Tab-separated table of C-alpha atoms in Angstrom:
chain	number	residue	atom	x	y	z
A	1	MET	CA	61.431	37.705	118.937
A	2	GLY	CA	60.191	35.042	116.451
A	3	MET	CA	57.432	34.068	118.955
A	4	SER	CA	55.441	37.172	118.037
A	5	THR	CA	55.190	36.215	114.443
A	6	ARG	CA	54.400	32.459	114.667
A	7	HIS	CA	51.787	30.561	116.587
A	8	VAL	CA	52.861	27.942	119.155
A	9	LYS	CA	51.686	24.545	118.730
A	10	ARG	CA	49.813	23.374	121.885
A	11	ALA	CA	48.438	20.040	122.886
A	12	PHE	CA	44.709	20.082	124.215
A	13	LYS	CA	43.892	16.895	126.150
A	14	TYR	CA	40.266	15.684	126.871
A	15	ARG	CA	38.728	12.685	128.350
A	16	PHE	CA	36.357	10.551	126.220
A	17	TYR	CA	34.085	7.581	126.523
A	18	PRO	CA	34.369	5.080	123.621
A	19	THR	CA	31.629	2.587	122.623
A	20	HIS	CA	32.373	-1.186	122.923
A	21	GLU	CA	33.191	-1.190	119.123
A	22	GLN	CA	35.494	1.803	119.309
A	23	ALA	CA	37.360	0.390	122.618
A	24	ALA	CA	37.912	-2.826	120.765
A	25	GLU	CA	39.305	-1.058	117.690
A	26	LEU	CA	41.608	1.074	119.685
A	27	ALA	CA	42.836	-1.986	121.781
A	28	ARG	CA	43.725	-3.684	118.539
A	29	THR	CA	45.513	-0.569	117.307
A	30	PHE	CA	47.354	-0.296	120.533
A	31	GLY	CA	48.592	-3.878	120.234
A	32	CYS	CA	49.721	-3.474	116.681
A	33	VAL	CA	51.543	-0.319	117.460
A	34	ARG	CA	53.413	-2.064	120.162
A	35	LYS	CA	54.083	-5.089	117.905
A	36	VAL	CA	55.589	-2.910	114.910
A	37	TYR	CA	57.610	-0.809	117.268
A	38	ASN	CA	59.127	-3.952	118.903
A	39	LEU	CA	59.753	-5.637	115.535
A	40	ALA	CA	61.484	-2.562	114.092
A	41	LEU	CA	63.629	-2.243	117.322
A	42	ALA	CA	64.723	-5.856	117.048
A	43	ALA	CA	65.535	-5.378	113.308
A	44	ARG	CA	67.601	-2.258	114.005
A	45	THR	CA	69.358	-3.816	116.980
A	46	GLN	CA	70.321	-6.904	115.039
A	47	ALA	CA	71.500	-4.922	111.970
A	48	TRP	CA	73.857	-3.028	114.096
A	49	THR	CA	75.095	-5.920	116.352
A	50	LEU	CA	75.822	-8.192	113.423
A	51	ARG	CA	76.787	-5.917	110.601
A	52	GLN	CA	77.428	-2.409	112.241
A	53	ASP	CA	74.744	-1.062	109.868
A	54	ARG	CA	72.282	1.774	110.892
A	55	VAL	CA	68.768	0.998	109.766
A	56	ASN	CA	66.712	4.212	109.185
A	57	TYR	CA	62.993	4.919	109.019
A	58	ASN	CA	62.630	4.429	105.389
A	59	ALA	CA	64.166	0.898	105.706
A	60	THR	CA	61.702	0.063	108.668
A	61	SER	CA	58.785	1.496	106.623
A	62	ALA	CA	59.738	-0.996	103.884
A	63	MET	CA	59.952	-3.714	106.352
A	64	LEU	CA	56.364	-2.879	107.617
A	65	THR	CA	54.944	-3.391	104.019
A	66	ALA	CA	56.645	-6.832	103.909
A	67	TRP	CA	55.419	-7.751	107.422
A	68	LYS	CA	51.955	-7.046	106.383
A	69	LYS	CA	52.053	-9.480	103.478
A	70	THR	CA	53.080	-12.348	105.658
A	71	GLU	CA	50.566	-14.855	107.147
A	72	GLU	CA	51.818	-14.376	110.720
A	73	LEU	CA	51.372	-10.685	110.730
A	74	ALA	CA	48.443	-10.181	108.294
A	75	TYR	CA	46.358	-8.833	111.145
A	76	LEU	CA	48.228	-5.629	110.908
A	77	ASN	CA	46.101	-4.840	107.941
A	78	GLU	CA	43.022	-4.671	109.988
A	79	VAL	CA	44.030	-1.359	111.796
A	80	SER	CA	44.828	2.060	110.210
A	81	SER	CA	48.360	2.126	108.804
A	82	VAL	CA	49.110	5.788	110.065
A	83	PRO	CA	49.505	4.875	113.663
A	84	LEU	CA	51.973	2.113	112.704
A	85	GLN	CA	53.903	4.559	110.628
A	86	GLN	CA	53.985	6.997	113.492
A	87	ALA	CA	55.378	4.275	115.611
A	88	LEU	CA	58.224	3.884	113.343
A	89	ARG	CA	58.852	7.562	113.349
A	90	HIS	CA	58.850	7.671	117.202
A	91	LEU	CA	61.448	4.884	117.073
A	92	GLN	CA	63.627	6.971	114.720
A	93	ALA	CA	63.270	9.917	117.201
A	94	ALA	CA	64.251	7.595	120.065
A	95	PHE	CA	67.479	6.497	118.187
A	96	THR	CA	68.384	10.135	117.322
A	97	ALA	CA	68.075	11.018	121.029
A	98	PHE	CA	70.248	8.097	121.825
A	99	TRP	CA	73.008	9.172	119.222
A	100	ASP	CA	72.917	12.718	120.596
A	101	LYS	CA	73.513	11.319	124.164
A	102	ARG	CA	70.215	12.755	125.266
A	103	ALA	CA	68.554	9.514	126.096
A	104	ARG	CA	69.284	5.759	126.749
A	105	TYR	CA	69.049	3.060	124.224
A	106	PRO	CA	65.385	2.487	123.164
A	107	ARG	CA	63.673	-0.301	125.035
A	108	PHE	CA	61.113	-2.810	123.926
A	109	LYS	CA	57.523	-2.146	124.882
A	110	SER	CA	55.791	-4.351	127.383
A	111	ARG	CA	52.048	-5.371	126.986
A	112	LYS	CA	51.362	-4.632	130.622
A	113	LYS	CA	53.591	-1.918	131.509
A	114	SER	CA	54.031	0.327	128.556
A	115	ARG	CA	51.901	3.265	127.700
A	116	LYS	CA	48.777	2.424	125.532
A	117	SER	CA	48.789	5.043	122.851
A	118	ALA	CA	48.354	5.717	119.160
A	119	GLU	CA	49.033	8.776	116.953
A	120	TYR	CA	46.916	9.741	113.932
A	121	THR	CA	47.919	12.365	111.489
A	122	THR	CA	45.461	14.537	109.306
A	123	SER	CA	44.952	11.688	106.793
A	124	ALA	CA	43.526	9.227	109.470
A	125	PHE	CA	40.954	11.410	111.178
A	126	ARG	CA	38.175	13.850	110.341
A	127	PHE	CA	37.520	16.831	112.655
A	128	ARG	CA	34.320	18.652	111.621
A	129	ASP	CA	31.716	20.706	113.539
A	130	GLY	CA	33.265	19.812	116.830
A	131	GLU	CA	33.278	16.093	116.119
A	132	LEU	CA	36.325	13.859	115.842
A	133	THR	CA	36.162	10.578	113.860
A	134	LEU	CA	39.065	8.270	113.719
A	135	ALA	CA	40.113	6.044	110.764
A	136	LYS	CA	38.299	2.662	110.724
A	137	MET	CA	35.530	4.019	112.875
A	138	SER	CA	32.070	5.114	111.630
A	139	ASP	CA	31.023	7.127	114.665
A	140	PRO	CA	32.611	10.112	116.243
A	141	LEU	CA	34.174	9.776	119.620
A	142	ASP	CA	32.128	10.948	122.652
A	143	ILE	CA	34.532	13.659	124.013
A	144	VAL	CA	33.979	15.808	127.087
A	145	TRP	CA	34.967	19.254	125.845
A	146	SER	CA	36.159	20.601	129.283
A	147	ARG	CA	37.566	23.619	127.580
A	148	SER	CA	37.317	25.198	124.083
A	149	LEU	CA	39.874	24.805	121.365
A	150	PRO	CA	41.324	27.857	119.759
A	151	GLU	CA	39.075	29.511	117.195
A	152	ALA	CA	39.149	27.833	113.769
A	153	ALA	CA	41.521	25.229	115.238
A	154	ARG	CA	42.697	22.571	112.892
A	155	PRO	CA	44.467	19.623	114.693
A	156	SER	CA	47.598	18.443	113.075
A	157	THR	CA	47.874	15.256	115.065
A	158	VAL	CA	45.633	13.361	117.404
A	159	THR	CA	46.915	10.937	119.986
A	160	VAL	CA	44.630	8.484	121.682
A	161	SER	CA	45.648	6.892	124.829
A	162	GLN	CA	44.489	4.797	127.813
A	163	ASP	CA	45.962	5.079	131.352
A	164	ALA	CA	46.463	2.292	133.821
A	165	ALA	CA	43.258	3.235	135.528
A	166	GLY	CA	41.203	2.550	132.326
A	167	ARG	CA	40.504	6.132	131.568
A	168	TRP	CA	40.501	7.154	127.878
A	169	PHE	CA	42.039	10.358	126.708
A	170	VAL	CA	42.514	12.142	123.348
A	171	SER	CA	45.123	14.866	122.752
A	172	LEU	CA	44.674	17.288	119.760
A	173	LEU	CA	47.761	19.305	118.665
A	174	CYS	CA	46.681	22.574	117.416
A	175	GLU	CA	48.194	26.048	116.633
A	176	ASP	CA	47.290	28.328	119.584
A	177	PRO	CA	47.423	32.078	118.558
A	178	SER	CA	46.613	33.052	122.169
A	179	VAL	CA	50.206	32.100	123.351
A	180	MET	CA	52.231	35.163	123.000
A	181	PRO	CA	55.350	36.689	124.787
A	182	LEU	CA	54.475	38.469	127.846
A	183	PRO	CA	55.573	41.983	128.533
A	184	GLU	CA	59.085	42.350	129.728
A	185	ALA	CA	59.428	41.697	133.475
A	186	GLY	CA	62.529	43.134	135.207
A	187	ASP	CA	62.521	40.698	137.921
A	188	ALA	CA	64.961	37.548	138.128
A	189	VAL	CA	64.615	34.868	140.673
A	190	GLY	CA	66.718	31.923	141.935
A	191	VAL	CA	64.858	28.738	142.653
A	192	ASP	CA	66.236	26.051	145.122
A	193	ALA	CA	64.165	22.614	145.077
A	194	GLY	CA	63.988	20.729	148.104
A	195	LEU	CA	61.918	18.188	150.163
A	196	GLU	CA	61.054	20.059	153.430
A	197	HIS	CA	59.848	22.926	151.246
A	198	LEU	CA	59.195	22.108	147.581
A	199	LEU	CA	60.750	25.403	146.425
A	200	THR	CA	62.734	28.158	148.206
A	201	LEU	CA	62.951	31.577	146.086
A	202	SER	CA	65.799	33.883	146.342
A	203	THR	CA	63.381	36.498	147.697
A	204	GLY	CA	63.070	34.474	150.837
A	205	GLU	CA	59.633	32.890	150.028
A	206	LYS	CA	59.282	29.272	150.736
A	207	ILE	CA	56.636	27.150	149.054
A	208	ALA	CA	55.219	24.277	151.032
A	209	ASN	CA	55.643	20.661	149.833
A	210	PRO	CA	52.102	19.384	149.492
A	211	ARG	CA	53.307	15.636	149.777
A	212	HIS	CA	50.463	14.379	147.505
A	213	GLU	CA	51.625	10.840	147.886
A	214	ARG	CA	51.595	10.853	151.651
A	215	ARG	CA	47.933	12.062	151.749
A	216	ASP	CA	46.851	8.850	150.078
A	217	ARG	CA	49.538	6.549	151.403
A	218	GLU	CA	47.162	4.564	153.734
A	219	ARG	CA	44.497	3.993	151.080
A	220	LEU	CA	47.277	3.118	148.523
A	221	ALA	CA	48.948	0.548	150.982
A	222	LYS	CA	45.585	-1.012	151.551
A	223	ALA	CA	44.784	-1.426	147.806
A	224	GLN	CA	48.268	-2.752	147.100
A	225	ARG	CA	47.875	-5.344	149.908
A	226	GLU	CA	44.527	-6.544	148.355
A	227	LEU	CA	46.296	-6.723	144.962
A	228	ALA	CA	49.081	-8.893	146.527
A	229	ARG	CA	46.495	-11.294	147.800
A	230	LYS	CA	45.037	-12.122	144.436
A	231	ALA	CA	46.162	-15.091	142.698
A	232	LYS	CA	48.707	-14.049	139.805
A	233	GLY	CA	47.552	-14.420	136.300
A	234	GLU	CA	44.814	-12.813	134.175
A	235	GLY	CA	42.030	-13.457	136.580
A	236	ALA	CA	39.173	-10.653	136.658
A	237	ASN	CA	39.535	-10.122	140.428
A	238	ARG	CA	43.220	-9.361	140.036
A	239	ALA	CA	42.481	-7.003	137.167
A	240	LYS	CA	39.951	-5.236	139.401
A	241	ALA	CA	42.389	-4.802	142.190
A	242	ARG	CA	45.034	-3.594	139.809
A	243	ARG	CA	42.734	-0.888	138.559
A	244	ARG	CA	41.847	0.108	142.111
A	245	VAL	CA	45.679	0.729	142.712
A	246	ALA	CA	45.954	2.609	139.548
A	247	ARG	CA	43.085	4.850	140.134
A	248	ILE	CA	44.831	5.997	143.445
A	249	HIS	CA	48.090	6.528	141.588
A	250	ALA	CA	46.092	8.572	138.935
A	251	ARG	CA	44.501	10.598	141.563
A	252	ILE	CA	47.866	11.408	143.262
A	253	ALA	CA	49.407	12.372	139.787
A	254	ASP	CA	46.432	14.572	138.773
A	255	ARG	CA	46.762	16.602	142.018
A	256	ARG	CA	50.507	16.929	141.636
A	257	ARG	CA	50.339	17.911	137.910
A	258	ASP	CA	47.707	20.600	138.726
A	259	HIS	CA	49.828	22.036	141.550
A	260	LEU	CA	52.914	22.119	139.404
A	261	HIS	CA	50.921	23.744	136.531
A	262	LYS	CA	49.753	26.635	138.805
A	263	LEU	CA	53.109	27.025	140.326
A	264	THR	CA	55.099	27.271	137.055
A	265	THR	CA	52.660	29.570	135.431
A	266	ARG	CA	53.094	32.044	138.418
A	267	LEU	CA	56.809	32.028	138.308
A	268	VAL	CA	56.947	32.610	134.525
A	269	ARG	CA	54.282	35.408	134.665
A	270	GLU	CA	56.193	37.207	137.507
A	271	ASN	CA	59.908	36.869	136.449
A	272	GLN	CA	61.837	37.510	133.365
A	273	THR	CA	64.612	35.107	134.179
A	274	ILE	CA	64.369	31.975	136.288
A	275	VAL	CA	67.612	30.283	137.509
A	276	ILE	CA	67.405	26.658	138.670
A	277	GLU	CA	69.859	23.936	139.532
A	278	ASP	CA	70.599	21.166	137.057
A	279	LEU	CA	69.511	18.150	139.233
A	280	THR	CA	70.088	14.572	138.160
A	281	VAL	CA	66.929	13.081	139.567
A	282	ARG	CA	67.525	9.754	138.054
A	283	ASN	CA	70.596	9.345	140.142
A	284	MET	CA	69.155	10.896	143.179
A	285	VAL	CA	66.160	8.414	143.366
A	286	LYS	CA	68.661	5.647	143.862
A	287	ASN	CA	68.917	6.578	147.608
A	288	ARG	CA	66.370	4.249	149.097
A	289	LYS	CA	65.686	6.502	151.991
A	290	LEU	CA	64.707	9.539	149.923
A	291	ALA	CA	63.434	7.927	146.604
A	292	ARG	CA	59.737	8.185	147.582
A	293	ALA	CA	59.904	11.905	148.676
A	294	ILE	CA	62.020	12.708	145.628
A	295	SER	CA	59.568	11.032	143.230
A	296	ASP	CA	56.624	12.799	144.904
A	297	ALA	CA	58.316	16.185	144.534
A	298	ALA	CA	58.441	15.657	140.680
A	299	TRP	CA	61.312	17.906	140.091
A	300	SER	CA	61.669	16.742	136.560
A	301	ASP	CA	58.043	17.618	135.801
A	302	PHE	CA	58.587	21.002	137.283
A	303	ARG	CA	61.621	21.805	135.162
A	304	SER	CA	60.049	20.449	132.040
A	305	MET	CA	56.857	22.684	132.618
A	306	LEU	CA	58.951	25.625	133.500
A	307	GLU	CA	61.070	25.376	130.368
A	308	TYR	CA	58.298	25.085	127.805
A	309	LYS	CA	56.174	27.890	129.431
A	310	ALA	CA	59.188	30.050	129.472
A	311	ALA	CA	59.752	29.326	125.569
A	312	TRP	CA	56.063	30.187	125.013
A	313	TYR	CA	56.038	33.483	126.852
A	314	GLY	CA	59.465	34.909	126.076
A	315	ARG	CA	61.170	34.177	129.400
A	316	GLU	CA	64.580	32.705	130.196
A	317	VAL	CA	65.361	29.584	132.272
A	318	ILE	CA	69.107	29.108	133.216
A	319	ALA	CA	70.254	25.782	134.717
A	320	VAL	CA	73.277	25.984	136.983
A	321	ASP	CA	75.640	23.092	136.883
A	322	ARG	CA	74.684	20.488	139.618
A	323	TRP	CA	78.280	20.679	141.103
A	324	PHE	CA	77.949	24.443	141.747
A	325	PRO	CA	78.318	24.648	145.710
A	326	SER	CA	75.201	26.833	146.082
A	327	SER	CA	74.613	25.613	149.704
A	328	LYS	CA	78.208	25.992	151.058
A	329	LEU	CA	78.836	29.380	149.382
A	330	CYS	CA	78.225	32.477	151.602
A	331	SER	CA	75.958	34.779	149.514
A	332	ALA	CA	77.294	37.750	151.486
A	333	CYS	CA	81.041	37.506	151.050
A	334	GLY	CA	81.625	34.466	148.924
A	335	THR	CA	83.398	32.279	151.435
A	336	LEU	CA	83.202	28.524	150.609
A	337	GLN	CA	82.517	26.340	153.578
A	338	LYS	CA	84.522	22.920	153.765
A	339	ARG	CA	81.527	20.824	154.777
A	340	MET	CA	77.682	21.348	154.900
A	341	PRO	CA	75.797	18.184	156.017
A	342	LEU	CA	72.122	17.789	154.990
A	343	ASN	CA	71.017	18.175	158.639
A	344	VAL	CA	72.504	21.738	158.928
A	345	ARG	CA	69.682	24.024	158.025
A	346	THR	CA	71.081	27.276	159.350
A	347	TRP	CA	74.727	28.362	159.541
A	348	ALA	CA	76.921	31.348	160.319
A	349	CYS	CA	79.606	32.474	158.056
A	350	GLU	CA	83.004	34.119	159.305
A	351	CYS	CA	81.799	37.410	157.929
A	352	GLY	CA	79.117	37.426	160.630
A	353	ALA	CA	76.183	36.671	158.250
A	354	THR	CA	73.604	33.985	159.435
A	355	HIS	CA	72.043	31.885	156.599
A	356	ASP	CA	69.053	29.828	155.976
A	357	ARG	CA	70.492	26.992	153.979
A	358	ASP	CA	67.872	26.929	151.218
A	359	VAL	CA	67.471	30.755	150.970
A	360	ASN	CA	71.193	31.084	150.805
A	361	ALA	CA	71.358	28.502	148.011
A	362	ALA	CA	68.536	30.197	145.935
A	363	LYS	CA	70.430	33.479	146.207
A	364	ASN	CA	73.722	31.879	145.104
A	365	LEU	CA	71.744	30.283	142.082
A	366	LEU	CA	70.517	33.705	141.060
A	367	ALA	CA	73.940	35.317	141.310
A	368	ALA	CA	75.403	32.433	139.363
A	369	GLY	CA	72.758	32.892	136.672
A	370	ARG	CA	73.531	36.676	136.546
A	371	ALA	CA	77.083	35.626	136.009
A	372	VAL	CA	76.264	34.191	132.673
A	373	THR	CA	75.530	37.435	131.001
A	374	ALA	CA	78.101	39.451	133.094
A	375	CYS	CA	81.180	37.414	132.600
A	376	GLY	CA	80.125	34.417	130.441
A	377	ALA	CA	81.289	31.936	133.104
A	378	GLY	CA	80.512	28.354	133.287
A	379	VAL	CA	76.824	27.852	133.951
A	380	ARG	CA	75.197	25.423	131.573
A	381	PRO	CA	71.991	26.324	129.992
A	382	GLN	CA	69.088	24.124	129.728
A	383	ARG	CA	69.579	20.273	129.592
A	384	GLU	CA	72.987	19.731	127.890
A	385	SER	CA	74.689	18.471	131.132
A	386	SER	CA	74.286	14.654	130.253
A	387	ARG	CA	76.719	15.010	127.378
A	388	THR	CA	79.862	15.471	129.550
A	389	GLY	CA	81.439	13.770	132.351
A	390	ARG	CA	81.928	14.783	135.941
A	391	SER	CA	85.495	16.234	135.310
A	392	ALA	CA	84.023	18.798	132.881
A	393	ALA	CA	81.287	19.477	135.566
A	394	LYS	CA	83.947	20.232	138.036
A	395	GLN	CA	85.536	22.550	135.708
A	396	GLU	CA	82.414	24.412	135.010
A	397	THR	CA	81.739	24.504	138.724
A	398	ARG	CA	85.031	26.458	139.156
A	399	GLY	CA	84.104	28.595	136.259
A	400	ALA	CA	80.541	29.414	137.770
A	401	THR	CA	82.406	30.293	140.949
A	402	ARG	CA	84.863	32.533	139.237
A	403	GLY	CA	82.091	34.281	137.300
A	404	LEU	CA	80.126	34.773	140.497
A	405	LEU	CA	83.215	36.589	142.170
A	406	CYS	CA	83.788	38.407	138.801
A	407	LEU	CA	80.125	39.765	139.101
A	408	ARG	CA	80.603	40.744	142.717
A	409	ALA	CA	83.759	42.589	142.020
A	410	ARG	CA	82.100	44.619	139.101
A	411	GLU	CA	79.220	45.632	141.535
A	412	ASP	CA	81.856	46.727	144.275
A	413	VAL	CA	83.522	48.869	141.644
A	414	ASN	CA	80.292	50.309	140.510
A	415	SER	CA	79.284	51.153	143.989
A	416	ALA	CA	82.698	52.786	144.808
A	417	ALA	CA	82.925	54.854	141.695
A	418	PRO	CA	81.851	58.509	142.152
A	419	GLY	CA	78.644	59.553	140.196
A	420	ARG	CA	77.729	55.933	139.286
A	421	VAL	CA	74.681	54.031	140.402
A	422	ARG	CA	75.150	50.465	141.754
A	423	ARG	CA	73.112	48.000	139.600
């Protein structure tokens, strides 16, 4: 594997406490980054709409130079130019993802709702003797080093951000030589995501759903009512009420992220192959009755963490097509049930097997994942599902089912043949 010969780049995030001057400088930088991003997006959109012309990063970089020379945008010269150039690179990456059909068309950044962040490359910061000093600043940042960086680490980029609760964070991207492939593990597991239980494994284990949002729902509702009573505008009281709501949301998000990190790390350490379902969370949250519970479960975050940790440690994550009938397929005989309403949690097959709905689905996902290597049948790896339509998805569902049956047939032959061991 290439992983053993190269180091993985890893972001180390810390909280810091800026001085009033540093906070003012960073606030100006955030505003300029947002302004440049929106100007470049408007220019690229107009060029395509009027002339069918694709404007690339080099063209927007030249535009930035021209904008700085105008009287209206002369304030862009007051901040470091590196975060502004990085904003243009991020816009280019957003358009590349859009053209590859991996994301939606880039959207304009709102002053109130968009994330406040700025990225600095090596020419715009100094990291020496455990102190980080950004461009346009004379003093280093007061960082709380909650964990140590890798030995002799040299950050390649530094990202400074402020969340809605007013907390300041700095993220240092470094090469981490400690991230190496783990020893081979022979185990494979199917994982079915749910709401009653956060995860159900093909081994029969069920992992409880902590329901982080429900624990603070009463406190959150009270803070939101207080915010709603404040007069709309830029008043100080409304800003305080908004920060109180944001702090509760941040507390919920922190607990959720911590739980998912522990869970994904455990799965990656214990299993060589992890098979999951390719869920379309974006469409699922349109269900008003389940939107809050689905968002609180954070299935997308779970998958993202699982995939990058698997890449770090030499594991494999297989995503089975979302139309694969994992719940309706009997994991014992392969019979496909016609209907399976959500309120049916246990059911009996014609073959006499009685199934727990979630455990049965996890077993079928594992078998479908194994069919990838056994028969090469239609199970879609990773995140390429958004590139094709529903008709193709149905075809892959049939392919996955055929592959599953093919795998079972091979197992039956192996078990029946004399002198051969069933795998």
